[in-house]
Amino acid sequence: MSENYIVILAGGIGGAKLIKGLAKVVKPEVLKIIVNTGDDIELFGLKICPDLDIITYTLASLVDEEKGWGFAHETFNCLSSLKNYYDTGWFNAGDKDLATHIYRTDLFNQGYNKAEITNLICKNLGVKSHVLPMCNESVETYITTPSGTMHFEEFFIKYRCKPEILKVEFKGIEEAVPVKGILKYIQNAEKVIICPSNPIVSIGTILQVKGIKKTLSQVKDKVFAISPIIEGASVKGPADKMMKNIGLEVSCVGIARLYKDFLGHFIIDNRDCDLKPKIEELGIKAYFYDTIMSNLRKKIELAQFVINLKI
Ligand code: GDP
């Protein structure tokens, strides 16, 4: 029996764009957003959850729209001083952002778990959607390059995704169990929407949390995804490079193959419309639309398109 809410699987920046649109076309209260926490990192003794923060700040209308992360009108005074003491100044933590990390770390030290802390942050920032970390356990993504192994955030920010990728590892993923309620929410949702997020280090991480992939495959008729790959390349970020590295075809068809066990419907970009038959050969219903969400209107239009699609 489906209930009156929509489950979303999301990473950071790509996910937040669609979520911004979705929160304008349905009531934000009906969104249950399962967020990747594989990018989480501890720096300056603080617990940092980059994807959770991007989604939360976006829903609170506090995000820096231009950058897609952090607070709007941010200052970086504390980070400048932290550089006197740490060599991790490459992490762009603004002053307002650091307040979130301090609050989160304080709550962790008091014994709260990640889901409880996320609820409190959302409540304090006026977020009405239900934002859930994929798990409470610590999972950290490491990238092996020819010059060594580094945290995903270091690869992403400090090295701007430039080094060759030899291996992607999710440390702690074996112990990860979904936050209470996630599997039931997937089973009972009206629709499940997989954002155009990184298929390896955002959606891929969520899918490796015990039971999530299997539960999605049991309800595949109501699972929708939007391709993060357009004309054989990512819109932004290393998704294309990562797909190539693990031997996947870098195209929306490659994404469809990766998701085929649990995907019922796939929205590809207009520019890839000739690939629709190849996706339908996999038993997935395919649709094409303008999926570049370069402004609020386009985020809303894509969100409305996905919401209008029938199961
Ligand atoms: P991250 O965790 O901040 O890297 O963000 P996500 O994992 O949520 O999203 C990254 C992915 O979003 C990349 O693979 C991009 O190709 C994709 N992406 C970003 N903007 C857009 C967009 O406007 N349209 C589509 N279709 N994909 C996008």
XYZ file of C-alpha atoms in Angstrom, residues 57-214:
158
model
C 21.366 24.415 3.165
C 19.597 24.126 -0.211
C 16.266 23.236 1.384
C 16.732 26.017 3.956
C 17.383 28.471 1.062
C 20.701 29.367 2.695
C 23.010 27.778 0.117
C 25.389 29.741 -2.091
C 23.433 29.209 -5.334
C 26.393 30.081 -7.513
C 28.745 27.491 -6.023
C 26.044 24.974 -5.090
C 27.586 24.369 -1.646
C 28.242 26.320 1.560
C 26.308 29.341 2.805
C 25.524 32.390 0.708
C 27.390 35.565 1.763
C 30.013 33.442 3.530
C 33.308 34.652 5.027
C 36.424 32.553 5.569
C 38.167 34.268 8.501
C 38.342 31.221 10.746
C 39.743 29.058 7.921
C 42.492 31.638 7.279
C 43.557 31.359 10.919
C 43.214 27.563 10.957
C 45.837 27.513 8.193
C 48.345 28.636 10.859
C 47.833 25.340 12.626
C 46.699 22.761 10.041
C 47.734 21.864 6.505
C 44.100 21.019 5.688
C 43.240 24.576 4.691
C 42.297 23.296 1.212
C 38.906 22.331 2.621
C 36.671 25.338 1.971
C 34.913 25.623 5.298
C 33.376 29.069 5.726
C 32.644 30.702 9.062
C 28.903 29.951 9.012
C 29.561 26.422 7.765
C 32.001 25.811 10.626
C 29.173 26.591 13.056
C 27.266 23.585 11.658
C 30.351 21.380 12.020
C 30.896 22.565 15.615
C 27.225 21.904 16.487
C 27.307 18.452 14.845
C 30.539 17.506 16.641
C 29.158 18.726 19.978
C 26.053 16.553 19.530
C 28.188 13.549 18.514
C 30.194 14.019 21.712
C 26.934 14.062 23.671
C 26.026 10.658 22.181
C 23.545 11.591 19.447
C 23.744 9.619 16.195
C 24.008 11.052 12.679
C 20.274 10.714 11.911
C 19.294 12.466 15.155
C 21.846 15.218 14.565
C 20.607 15.721 10.990
C 17.045 16.074 12.307
C 18.150 18.699 14.810
C 20.136 20.664 12.226
C 17.150 20.578 9.839
C 14.737 21.647 12.588
C 16.967 24.547 13.598
C 17.375 25.717 10.000
C 13.652 25.417 9.236
C 13.898 22.490 6.787
C 10.512 20.782 6.421
C 11.594 17.753 4.346
C 12.806 14.617 6.104
C 16.571 14.439 5.421
C 18.166 11.113 6.369
C 21.810 10.064 6.260
C 22.067 6.685 4.486
C 23.503 5.127 7.690
C 24.713 6.137 11.136
C 28.003 4.273 10.816
C 31.093 6.037 9.531
C 31.832 5.366 5.841
C 34.700 7.179 4.131
C 35.557 7.119 0.437
C 39.213 6.803 -0.527
C 40.678 7.212 -3.994
C 43.924 5.540 -4.977
C 45.947 7.516 -7.546
C 49.460 6.881 -8.929
C 50.841 9.154 -6.176
C 48.986 7.503 -3.307
C 45.642 6.998 -1.590
C 43.665 10.008 -0.418
C 40.248 10.886 0.984
C 37.673 11.617 -1.739
C 37.342 15.232 -0.559
C 41.087 15.756 -0.976
C 40.949 14.246 -4.486
C 37.886 16.367 -5.301
C 38.888 19.725 -3.802
C 42.663 19.821 -3.386
C 43.530 17.957 -6.593
C 40.386 19.006 -8.548
C 39.752 15.393 -9.672
C 42.848 15.603 -11.909
C 44.890 12.509 -10.848
C 44.282 9.212 -12.578
C 41.953 6.982 -10.528
C 43.299 3.499 -9.816
C 40.812 2.409 -7.154
C 37.733 3.659 -5.275
C 37.138 2.234 -1.791
C 34.360 2.789 0.747
C 35.966 2.209 4.142
C 33.423 1.003 6.699
C 30.697 0.130 4.168
C 30.495 -3.535 5.343
C 29.284 -2.354 8.744
C 26.810 0.168 7.341
C 23.112 -0.480 7.927
C 20.336 1.821 6.698
C 19.038 4.395 9.158
C 15.835 3.098 10.822
C 12.846 3.498 8.540
C 14.706 3.785 5.223
C 13.759 0.339 3.853
C 10.120 0.758 4.898
C 10.021 4.214 3.325
C 11.319 2.779 0.035
C 8.741 -0.033 0.142
C 5.804 2.276 0.886
C 6.705 5.393 -1.114
C 4.495 6.636 -3.904
C 7.617 7.077 -6.034
C 11.381 6.711 -5.559
C 13.537 9.240 -7.429
C 17.264 8.756 -7.918
C 18.845 12.169 -8.499
C 21.368 12.830 -11.289
C 24.115 12.347 -8.701
C 27.477 10.631 -9.093
C 26.625 6.951 -9.794
C 29.812 5.657 -8.113
C 30.597 7.840 -5.086
C 27.115 9.227 -4.285
C 24.363 6.822 -5.423
C 26.838 3.889 -5.599
C 27.673 4.308 -1.908
C 24.006 4.449 -0.848
C 23.330 1.294 -2.896
C 26.028 -0.597 -1.006
C 24.350 -0.030 2.364
C 22.802 -3.365 3.421
C 19.377 -4.020 1.964
C 18.894 -0.784 0.009
C 19.555 -2.192 -3.482
C 17.472 -5.309 -2.802
